GROMACS .gro file of N, CA and C in nm:
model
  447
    1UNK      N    1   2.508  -0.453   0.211
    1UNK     CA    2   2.439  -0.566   0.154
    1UNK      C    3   2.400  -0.532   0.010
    2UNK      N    4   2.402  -0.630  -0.077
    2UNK     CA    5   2.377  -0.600  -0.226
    2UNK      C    6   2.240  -0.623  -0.262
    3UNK      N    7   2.228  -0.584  -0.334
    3UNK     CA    8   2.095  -0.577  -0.389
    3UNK      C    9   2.033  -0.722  -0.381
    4UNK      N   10   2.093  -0.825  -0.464
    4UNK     CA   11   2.104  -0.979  -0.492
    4UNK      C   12   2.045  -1.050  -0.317
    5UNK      N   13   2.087  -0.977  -0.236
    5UNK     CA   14   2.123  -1.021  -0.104
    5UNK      C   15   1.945  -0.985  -0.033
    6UNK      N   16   1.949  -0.855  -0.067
    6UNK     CA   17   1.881  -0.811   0.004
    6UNK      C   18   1.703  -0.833  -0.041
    7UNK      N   19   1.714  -0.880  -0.149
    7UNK     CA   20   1.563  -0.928  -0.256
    7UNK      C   21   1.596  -1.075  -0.158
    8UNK      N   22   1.669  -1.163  -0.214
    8UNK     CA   23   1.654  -1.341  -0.095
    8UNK      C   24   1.623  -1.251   0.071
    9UNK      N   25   1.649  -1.191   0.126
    9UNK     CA   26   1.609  -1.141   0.249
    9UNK      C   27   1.435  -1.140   0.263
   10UNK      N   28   1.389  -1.059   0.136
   10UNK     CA   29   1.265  -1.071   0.157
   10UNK      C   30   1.169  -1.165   0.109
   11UNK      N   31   1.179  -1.284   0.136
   11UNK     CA   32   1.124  -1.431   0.151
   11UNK      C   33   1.050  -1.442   0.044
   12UNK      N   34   0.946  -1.529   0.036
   12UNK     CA   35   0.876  -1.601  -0.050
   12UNK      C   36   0.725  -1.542  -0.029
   13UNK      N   37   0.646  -1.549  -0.121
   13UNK     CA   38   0.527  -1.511  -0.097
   13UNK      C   39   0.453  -1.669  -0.069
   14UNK      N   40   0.320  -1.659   0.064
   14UNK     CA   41   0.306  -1.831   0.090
   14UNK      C   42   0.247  -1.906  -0.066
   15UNK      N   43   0.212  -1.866  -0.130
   15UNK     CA   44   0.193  -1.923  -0.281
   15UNK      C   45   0.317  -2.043  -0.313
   16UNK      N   46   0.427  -1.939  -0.268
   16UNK     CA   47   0.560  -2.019  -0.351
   16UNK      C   48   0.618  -2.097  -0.228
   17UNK      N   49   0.542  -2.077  -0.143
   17UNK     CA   50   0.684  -2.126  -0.013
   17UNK      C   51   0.699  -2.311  -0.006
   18UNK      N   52   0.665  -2.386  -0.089
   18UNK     CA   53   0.608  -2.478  -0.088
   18UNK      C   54   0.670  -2.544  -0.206
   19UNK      N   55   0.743  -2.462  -0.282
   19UNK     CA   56   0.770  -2.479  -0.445
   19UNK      C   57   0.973  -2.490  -0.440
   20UNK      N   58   1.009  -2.540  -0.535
   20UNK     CA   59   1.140  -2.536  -0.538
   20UNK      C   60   1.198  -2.401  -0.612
   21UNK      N   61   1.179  -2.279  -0.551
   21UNK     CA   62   1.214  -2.140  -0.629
   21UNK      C   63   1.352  -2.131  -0.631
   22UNK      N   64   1.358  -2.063  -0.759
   22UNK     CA   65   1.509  -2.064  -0.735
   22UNK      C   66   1.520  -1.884  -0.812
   23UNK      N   67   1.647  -1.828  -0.737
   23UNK     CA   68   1.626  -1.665  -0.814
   23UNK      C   69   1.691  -1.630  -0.940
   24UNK      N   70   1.685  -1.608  -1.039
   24UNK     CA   71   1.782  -1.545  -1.115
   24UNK      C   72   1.799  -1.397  -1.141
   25UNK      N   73   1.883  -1.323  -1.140
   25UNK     CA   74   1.901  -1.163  -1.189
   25UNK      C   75   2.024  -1.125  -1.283
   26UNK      N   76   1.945  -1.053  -1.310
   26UNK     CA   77   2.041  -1.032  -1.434
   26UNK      C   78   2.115  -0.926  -1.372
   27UNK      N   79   2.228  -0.917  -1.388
   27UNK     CA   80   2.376  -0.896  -1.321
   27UNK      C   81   2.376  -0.704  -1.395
   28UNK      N   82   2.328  -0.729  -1.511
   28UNK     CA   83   2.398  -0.554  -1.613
   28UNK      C   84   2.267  -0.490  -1.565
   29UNK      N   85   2.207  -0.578  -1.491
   29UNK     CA   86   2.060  -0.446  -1.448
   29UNK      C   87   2.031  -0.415  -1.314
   30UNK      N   88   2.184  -0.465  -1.206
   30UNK     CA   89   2.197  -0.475  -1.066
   30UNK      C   90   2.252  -0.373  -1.020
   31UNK      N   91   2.227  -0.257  -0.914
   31UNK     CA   92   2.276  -0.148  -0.912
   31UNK      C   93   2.263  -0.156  -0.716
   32UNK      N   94   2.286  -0.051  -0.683
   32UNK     CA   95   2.264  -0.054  -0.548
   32UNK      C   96   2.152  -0.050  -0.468
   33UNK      N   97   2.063   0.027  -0.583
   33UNK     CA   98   1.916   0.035  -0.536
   33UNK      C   99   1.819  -0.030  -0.643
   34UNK      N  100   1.838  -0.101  -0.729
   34UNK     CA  101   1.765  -0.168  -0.814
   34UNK      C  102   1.834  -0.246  -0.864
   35UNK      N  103   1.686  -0.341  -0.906
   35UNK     CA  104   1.742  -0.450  -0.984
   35UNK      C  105   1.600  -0.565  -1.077
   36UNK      N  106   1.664  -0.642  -1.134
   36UNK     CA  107   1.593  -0.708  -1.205
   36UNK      C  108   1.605  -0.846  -1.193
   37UNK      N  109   1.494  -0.897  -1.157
   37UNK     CA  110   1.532  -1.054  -1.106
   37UNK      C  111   1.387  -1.119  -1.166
   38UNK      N  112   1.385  -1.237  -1.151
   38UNK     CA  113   1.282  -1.382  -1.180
   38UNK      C  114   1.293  -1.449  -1.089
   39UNK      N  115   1.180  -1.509  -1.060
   39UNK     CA  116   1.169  -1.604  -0.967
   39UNK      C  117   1.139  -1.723  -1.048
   40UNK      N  118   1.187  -1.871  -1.042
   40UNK     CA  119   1.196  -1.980  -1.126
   40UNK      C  120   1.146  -2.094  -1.079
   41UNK      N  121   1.020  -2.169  -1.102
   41UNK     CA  122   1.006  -2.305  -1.044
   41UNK      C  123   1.035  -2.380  -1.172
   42UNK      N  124   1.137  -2.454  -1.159
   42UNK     CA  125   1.181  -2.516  -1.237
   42UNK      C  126   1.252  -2.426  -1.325
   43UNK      N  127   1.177  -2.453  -1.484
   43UNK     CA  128   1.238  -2.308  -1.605
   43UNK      C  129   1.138  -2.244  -1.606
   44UNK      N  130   1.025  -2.203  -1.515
   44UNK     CA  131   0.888  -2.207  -1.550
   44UNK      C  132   0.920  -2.033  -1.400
   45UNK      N  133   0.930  -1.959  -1.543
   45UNK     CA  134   0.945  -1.769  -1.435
   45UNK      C  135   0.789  -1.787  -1.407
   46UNK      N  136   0.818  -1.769  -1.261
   46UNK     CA  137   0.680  -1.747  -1.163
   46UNK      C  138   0.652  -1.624  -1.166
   47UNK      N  139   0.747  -1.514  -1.158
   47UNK     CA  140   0.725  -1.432  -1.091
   47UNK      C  141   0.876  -1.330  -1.167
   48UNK      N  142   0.838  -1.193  -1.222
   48UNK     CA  143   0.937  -1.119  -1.238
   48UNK      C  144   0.931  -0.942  -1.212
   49UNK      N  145   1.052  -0.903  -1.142
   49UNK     CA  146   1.032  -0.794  -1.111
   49UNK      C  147   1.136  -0.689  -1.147
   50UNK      N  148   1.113  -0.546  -1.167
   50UNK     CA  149   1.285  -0.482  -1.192
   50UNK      C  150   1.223  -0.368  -1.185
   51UNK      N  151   1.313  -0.254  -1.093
   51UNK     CA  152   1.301  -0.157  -1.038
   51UNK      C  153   1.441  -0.066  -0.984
   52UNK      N  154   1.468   0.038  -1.026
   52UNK     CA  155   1.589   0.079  -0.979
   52UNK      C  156   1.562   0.259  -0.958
   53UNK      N  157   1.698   0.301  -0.905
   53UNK     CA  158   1.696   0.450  -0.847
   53UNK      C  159   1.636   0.516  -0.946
   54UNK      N  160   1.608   0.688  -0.919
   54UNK     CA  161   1.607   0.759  -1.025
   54UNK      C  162   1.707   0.891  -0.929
   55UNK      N  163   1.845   0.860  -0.885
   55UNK     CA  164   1.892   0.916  -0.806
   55UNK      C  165   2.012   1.000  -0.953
   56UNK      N  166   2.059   0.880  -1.047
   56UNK     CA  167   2.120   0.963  -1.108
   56UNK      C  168   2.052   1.075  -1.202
   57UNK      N  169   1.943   1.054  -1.188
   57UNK     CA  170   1.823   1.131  -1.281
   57UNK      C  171   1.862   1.263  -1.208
   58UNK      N  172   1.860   1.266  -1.068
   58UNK     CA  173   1.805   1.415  -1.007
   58UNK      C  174   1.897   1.507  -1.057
   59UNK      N  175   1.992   1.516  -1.107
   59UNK     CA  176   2.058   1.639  -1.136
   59UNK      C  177   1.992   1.697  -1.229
   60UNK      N  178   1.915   1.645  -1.296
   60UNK     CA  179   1.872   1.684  -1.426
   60UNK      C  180   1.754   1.751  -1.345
   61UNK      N  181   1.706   1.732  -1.273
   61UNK     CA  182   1.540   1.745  -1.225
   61UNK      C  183   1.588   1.859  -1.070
   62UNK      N  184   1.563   2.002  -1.084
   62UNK     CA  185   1.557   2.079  -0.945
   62UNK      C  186   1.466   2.049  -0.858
   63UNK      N  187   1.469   2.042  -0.770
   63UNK     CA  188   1.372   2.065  -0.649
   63UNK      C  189   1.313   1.897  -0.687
   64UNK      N  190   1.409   1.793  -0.691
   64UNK     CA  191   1.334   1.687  -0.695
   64UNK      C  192   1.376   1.609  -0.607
   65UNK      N  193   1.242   1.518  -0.541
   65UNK     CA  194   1.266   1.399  -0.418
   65UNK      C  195   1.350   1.284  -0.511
   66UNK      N  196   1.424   1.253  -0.387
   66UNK     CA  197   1.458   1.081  -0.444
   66UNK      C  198   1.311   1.015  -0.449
   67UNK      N  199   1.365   0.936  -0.572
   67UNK     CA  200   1.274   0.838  -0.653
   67UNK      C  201   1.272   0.720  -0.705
   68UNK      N  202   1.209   0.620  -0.673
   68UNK     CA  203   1.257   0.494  -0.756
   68UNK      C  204   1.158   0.472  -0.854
   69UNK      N  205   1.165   0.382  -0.958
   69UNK     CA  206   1.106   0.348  -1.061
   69UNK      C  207   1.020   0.217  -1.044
   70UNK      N  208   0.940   0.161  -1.043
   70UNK     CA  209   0.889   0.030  -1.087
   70UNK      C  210   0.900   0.010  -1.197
   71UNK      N  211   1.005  -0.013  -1.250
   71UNK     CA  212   0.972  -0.032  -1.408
   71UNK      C  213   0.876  -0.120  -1.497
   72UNK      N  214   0.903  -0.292  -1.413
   72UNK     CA  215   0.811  -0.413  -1.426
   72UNK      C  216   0.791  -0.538  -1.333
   73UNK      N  217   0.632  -0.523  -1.343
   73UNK     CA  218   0.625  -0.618  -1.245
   73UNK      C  219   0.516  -0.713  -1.317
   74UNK      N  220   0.509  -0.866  -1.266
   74UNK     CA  221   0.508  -0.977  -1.404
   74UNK      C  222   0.466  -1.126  -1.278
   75UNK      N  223   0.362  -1.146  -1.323
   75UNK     CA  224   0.313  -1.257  -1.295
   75UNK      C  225   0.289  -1.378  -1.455
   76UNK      N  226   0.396  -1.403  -1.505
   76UNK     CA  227   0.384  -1.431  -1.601
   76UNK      C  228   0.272  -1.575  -1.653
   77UNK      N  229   0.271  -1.662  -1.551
   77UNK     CA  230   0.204  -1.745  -1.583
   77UNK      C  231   0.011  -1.710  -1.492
   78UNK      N  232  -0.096  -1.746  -1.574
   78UNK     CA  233  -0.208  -1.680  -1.579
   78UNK      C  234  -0.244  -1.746  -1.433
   79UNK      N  235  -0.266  -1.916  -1.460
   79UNK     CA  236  -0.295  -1.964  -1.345
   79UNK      C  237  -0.249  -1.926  -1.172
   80UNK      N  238  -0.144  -1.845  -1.175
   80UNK     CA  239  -0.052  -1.799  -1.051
   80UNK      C  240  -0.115  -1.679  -1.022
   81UNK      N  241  -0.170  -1.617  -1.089
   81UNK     CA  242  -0.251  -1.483  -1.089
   81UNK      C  243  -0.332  -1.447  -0.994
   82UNK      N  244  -0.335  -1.366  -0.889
   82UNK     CA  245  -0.446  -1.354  -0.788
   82UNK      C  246  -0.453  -1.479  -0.661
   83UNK      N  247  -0.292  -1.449  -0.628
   83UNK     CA  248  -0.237  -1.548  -0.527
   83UNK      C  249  -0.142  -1.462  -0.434
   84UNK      N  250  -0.144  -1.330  -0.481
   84UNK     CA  251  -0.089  -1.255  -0.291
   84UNK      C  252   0.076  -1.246  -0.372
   85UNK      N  253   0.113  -1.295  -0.510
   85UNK     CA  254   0.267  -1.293  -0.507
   85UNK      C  255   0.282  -1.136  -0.542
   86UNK      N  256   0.241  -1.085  -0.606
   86UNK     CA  257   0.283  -0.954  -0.664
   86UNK      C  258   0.249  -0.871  -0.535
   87UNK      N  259   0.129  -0.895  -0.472
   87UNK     CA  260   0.145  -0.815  -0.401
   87UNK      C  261   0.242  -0.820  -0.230
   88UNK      N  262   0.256  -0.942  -0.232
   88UNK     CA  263   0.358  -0.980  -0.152
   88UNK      C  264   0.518  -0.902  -0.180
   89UNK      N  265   0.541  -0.878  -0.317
   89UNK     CA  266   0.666  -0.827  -0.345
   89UNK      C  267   0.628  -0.660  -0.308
   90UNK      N  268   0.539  -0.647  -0.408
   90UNK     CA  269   0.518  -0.471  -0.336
   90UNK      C  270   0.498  -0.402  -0.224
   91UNK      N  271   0.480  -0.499  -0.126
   91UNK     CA  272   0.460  -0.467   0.019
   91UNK      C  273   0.594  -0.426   0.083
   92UNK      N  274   0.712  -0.502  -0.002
   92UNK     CA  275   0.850  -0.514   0.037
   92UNK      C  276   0.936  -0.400  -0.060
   93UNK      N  277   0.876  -0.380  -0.150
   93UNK     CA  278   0.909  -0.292  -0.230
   93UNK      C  279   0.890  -0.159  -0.169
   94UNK      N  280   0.782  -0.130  -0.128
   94UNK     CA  281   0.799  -0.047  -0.053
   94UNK      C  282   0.824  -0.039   0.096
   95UNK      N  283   0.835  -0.098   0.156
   95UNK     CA  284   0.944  -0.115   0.268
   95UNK      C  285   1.063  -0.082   0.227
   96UNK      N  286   1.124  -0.089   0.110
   96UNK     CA  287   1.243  -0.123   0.041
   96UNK      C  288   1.291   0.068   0.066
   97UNK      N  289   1.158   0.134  -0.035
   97UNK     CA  290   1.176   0.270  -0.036
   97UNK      C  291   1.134   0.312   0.092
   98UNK      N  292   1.098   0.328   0.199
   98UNK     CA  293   1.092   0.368   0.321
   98UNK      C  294   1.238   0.379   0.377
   99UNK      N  295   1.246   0.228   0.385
   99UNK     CA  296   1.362   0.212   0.439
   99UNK      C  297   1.527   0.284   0.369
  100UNK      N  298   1.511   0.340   0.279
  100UNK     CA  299   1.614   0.352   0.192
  100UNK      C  300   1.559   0.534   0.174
  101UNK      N  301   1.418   0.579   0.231
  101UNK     CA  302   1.465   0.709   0.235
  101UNK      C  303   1.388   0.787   0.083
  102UNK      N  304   1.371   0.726   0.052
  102UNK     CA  305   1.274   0.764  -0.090
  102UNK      C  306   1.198   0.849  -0.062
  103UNK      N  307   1.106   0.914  -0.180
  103UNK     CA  308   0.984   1.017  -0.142
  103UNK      C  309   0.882   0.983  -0.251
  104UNK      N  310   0.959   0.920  -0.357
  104UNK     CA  311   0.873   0.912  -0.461
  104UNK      C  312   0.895   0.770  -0.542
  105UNK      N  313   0.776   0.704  -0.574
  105UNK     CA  314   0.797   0.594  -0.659
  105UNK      C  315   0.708   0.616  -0.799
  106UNK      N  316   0.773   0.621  -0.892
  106UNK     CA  317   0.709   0.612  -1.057
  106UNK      C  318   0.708   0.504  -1.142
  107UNK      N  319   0.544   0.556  -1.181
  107UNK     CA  320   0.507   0.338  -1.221
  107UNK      C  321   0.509   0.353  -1.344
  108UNK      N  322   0.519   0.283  -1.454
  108UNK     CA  323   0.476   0.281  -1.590
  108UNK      C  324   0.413   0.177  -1.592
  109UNK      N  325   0.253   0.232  -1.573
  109UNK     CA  326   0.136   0.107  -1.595
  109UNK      C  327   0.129   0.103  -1.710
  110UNK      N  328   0.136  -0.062  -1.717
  110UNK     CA  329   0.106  -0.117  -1.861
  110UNK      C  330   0.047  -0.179  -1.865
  111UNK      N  331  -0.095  -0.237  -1.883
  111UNK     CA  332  -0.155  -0.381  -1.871
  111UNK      C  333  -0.046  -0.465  -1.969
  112UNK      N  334  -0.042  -0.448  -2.089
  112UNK     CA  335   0.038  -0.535  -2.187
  112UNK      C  336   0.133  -0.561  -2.190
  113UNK      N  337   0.192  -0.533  -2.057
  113UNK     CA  338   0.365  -0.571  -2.046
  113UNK      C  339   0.464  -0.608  -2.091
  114UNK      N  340   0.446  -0.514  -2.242
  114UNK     CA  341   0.541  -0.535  -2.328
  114UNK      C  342   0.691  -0.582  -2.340
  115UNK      N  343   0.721  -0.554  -2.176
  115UNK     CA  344   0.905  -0.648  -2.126
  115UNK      C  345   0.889  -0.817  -2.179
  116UNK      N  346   0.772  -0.898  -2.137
  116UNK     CA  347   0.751  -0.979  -2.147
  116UNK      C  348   0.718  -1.065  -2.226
  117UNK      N  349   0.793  -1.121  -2.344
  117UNK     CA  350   0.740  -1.191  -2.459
  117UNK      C  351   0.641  -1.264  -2.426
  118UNK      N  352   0.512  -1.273  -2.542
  118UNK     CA  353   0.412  -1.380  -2.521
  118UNK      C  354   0.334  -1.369  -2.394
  119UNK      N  355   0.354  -1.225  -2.358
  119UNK     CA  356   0.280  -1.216  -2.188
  119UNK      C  357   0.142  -1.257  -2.240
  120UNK      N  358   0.052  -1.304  -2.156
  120UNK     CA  359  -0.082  -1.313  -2.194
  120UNK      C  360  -0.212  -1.255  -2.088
  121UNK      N  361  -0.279  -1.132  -2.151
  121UNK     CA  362  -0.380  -1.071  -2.026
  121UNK      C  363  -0.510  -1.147  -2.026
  122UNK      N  364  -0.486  -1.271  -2.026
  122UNK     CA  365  -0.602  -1.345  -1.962
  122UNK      C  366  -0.544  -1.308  -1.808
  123UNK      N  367  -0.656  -1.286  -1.740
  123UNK     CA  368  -0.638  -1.329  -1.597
  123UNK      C  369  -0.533  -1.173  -1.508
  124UNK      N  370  -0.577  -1.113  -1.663
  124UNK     CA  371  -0.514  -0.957  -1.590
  124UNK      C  372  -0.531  -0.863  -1.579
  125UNK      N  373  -0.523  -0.749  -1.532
  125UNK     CA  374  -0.615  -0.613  -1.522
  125UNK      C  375  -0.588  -0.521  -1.601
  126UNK      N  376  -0.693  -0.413  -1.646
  126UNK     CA  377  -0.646  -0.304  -1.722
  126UNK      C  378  -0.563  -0.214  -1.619
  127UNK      N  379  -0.519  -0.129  -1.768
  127UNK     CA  380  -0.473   0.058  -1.673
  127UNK      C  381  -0.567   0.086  -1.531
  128UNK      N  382  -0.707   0.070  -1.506
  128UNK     CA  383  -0.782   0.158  -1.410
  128UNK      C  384  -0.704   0.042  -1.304
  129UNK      N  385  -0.776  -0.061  -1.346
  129UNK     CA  386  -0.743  -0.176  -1.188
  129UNK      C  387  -0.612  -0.188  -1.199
  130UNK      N  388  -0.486  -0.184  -1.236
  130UNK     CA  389  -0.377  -0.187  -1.215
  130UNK      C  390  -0.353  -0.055  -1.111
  131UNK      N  391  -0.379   0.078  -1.160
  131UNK     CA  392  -0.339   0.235  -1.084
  131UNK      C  393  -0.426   0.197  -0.954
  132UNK      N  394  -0.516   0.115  -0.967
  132UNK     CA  395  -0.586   0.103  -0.841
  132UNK      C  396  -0.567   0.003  -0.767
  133UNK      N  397  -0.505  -0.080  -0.765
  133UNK     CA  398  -0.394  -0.186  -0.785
  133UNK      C  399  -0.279  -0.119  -0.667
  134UNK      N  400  -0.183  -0.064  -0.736
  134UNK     CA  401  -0.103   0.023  -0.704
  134UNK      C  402  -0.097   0.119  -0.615
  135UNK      N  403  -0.208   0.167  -0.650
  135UNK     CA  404  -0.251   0.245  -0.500
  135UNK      C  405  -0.287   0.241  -0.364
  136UNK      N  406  -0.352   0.104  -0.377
  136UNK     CA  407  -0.402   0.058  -0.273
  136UNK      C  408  -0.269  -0.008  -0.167
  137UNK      N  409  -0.161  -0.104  -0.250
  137UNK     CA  410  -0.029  -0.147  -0.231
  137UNK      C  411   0.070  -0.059  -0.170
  138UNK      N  412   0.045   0.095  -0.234
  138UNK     CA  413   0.218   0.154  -0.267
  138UNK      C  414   0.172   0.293  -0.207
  139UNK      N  415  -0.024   0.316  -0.264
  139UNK     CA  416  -0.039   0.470  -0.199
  139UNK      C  417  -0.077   0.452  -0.041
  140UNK      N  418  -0.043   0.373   0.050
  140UNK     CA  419  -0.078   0.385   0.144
  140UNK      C  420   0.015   0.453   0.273
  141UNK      N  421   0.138   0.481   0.239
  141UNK     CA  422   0.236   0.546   0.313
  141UNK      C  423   0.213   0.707   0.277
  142UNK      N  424   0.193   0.793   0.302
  142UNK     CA  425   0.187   0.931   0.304
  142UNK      C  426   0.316   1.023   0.282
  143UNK      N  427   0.399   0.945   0.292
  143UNK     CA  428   0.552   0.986   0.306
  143UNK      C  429   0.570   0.956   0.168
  144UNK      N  430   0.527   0.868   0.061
  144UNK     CA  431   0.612   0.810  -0.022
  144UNK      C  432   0.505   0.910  -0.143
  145UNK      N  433   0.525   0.932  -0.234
  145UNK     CA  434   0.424   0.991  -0.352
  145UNK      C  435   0.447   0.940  -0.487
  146UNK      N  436   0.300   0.899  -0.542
  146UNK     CA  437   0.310   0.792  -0.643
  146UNK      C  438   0.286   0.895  -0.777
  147UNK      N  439   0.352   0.824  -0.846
  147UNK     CA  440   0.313   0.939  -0.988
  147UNK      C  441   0.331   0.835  -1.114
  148UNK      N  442   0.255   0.841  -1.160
  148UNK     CA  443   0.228   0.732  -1.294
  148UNK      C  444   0.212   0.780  -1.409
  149UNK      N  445   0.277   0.707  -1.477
  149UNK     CA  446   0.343   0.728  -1.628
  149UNK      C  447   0.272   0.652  -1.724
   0.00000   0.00000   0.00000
């Protein structure tokens, strides 16, 4: 199953289930274990996420666990904010790395989410409540080990 396949597998958060979503991903950032996608009501990105291996990394790195990256995760519009979607995806996200055998996931917290033109942190958390954020989401498996960038 492809990546494309396997993100529509993991449903809607109930926020959106109600909404006409539609997915887009960008195709040059789709790999077997990551990827980069938007979620769309209308032209209006609800919701964006992108995350991939750090499997070709390990040669470079001895004695290192498989790892995936969070690279970005994006509630772009303010009003949608503090509605269960982000964390609805990270719940699956890491299911994602369980299931796939991982040991390690690495975040690059950013409040300012510089991927995102015109992002706006009304209605968003700093560095502390984001890592704490994150932790609460992602550090709760014992198996998986979080390390932030």
């Amino acid at each position: 199953m492809d990546m494309e396949e396997q993100v529509k597998l993991w449903g809607l958060p109930k926020a959106l289930k109600n909404k006409d979503i539609k997915y887009k991903f960008e195709s040059k950032l789709t790999t077997d274990d990551g990827v980069k996608f938007s979620l769309l009501d209308g032209k209006e990105e609800v919701f964006i996420m992108s995350f991939y291996s750090g499997k070709n990394y390990l040669k470079l790195r001895r004695n290192s666990s498989p790892y995936l990256v969070l690279k970005f995760i994006c509630v772009p519009n303010t009003n949608c904010r503090h509605r269960g979607i982000s964390t609805f995806f990270l719940k699956k996200f890491l299911q994602f790395a369980k299931d796939k055998e991982y040991r390690e996931i690495h975040l690059a917290v950013s409040p300012e989410q510089t991927e995102k033109e015109g992002y706006s942190l009304e209605n968003g958390m700093n560095k502390e409540e984001l890592q704490k954020y994150y932790k609460n989401f992602l550090g709760s498996d014992p198996d998986i080990k979080l390390i932030f960038k």
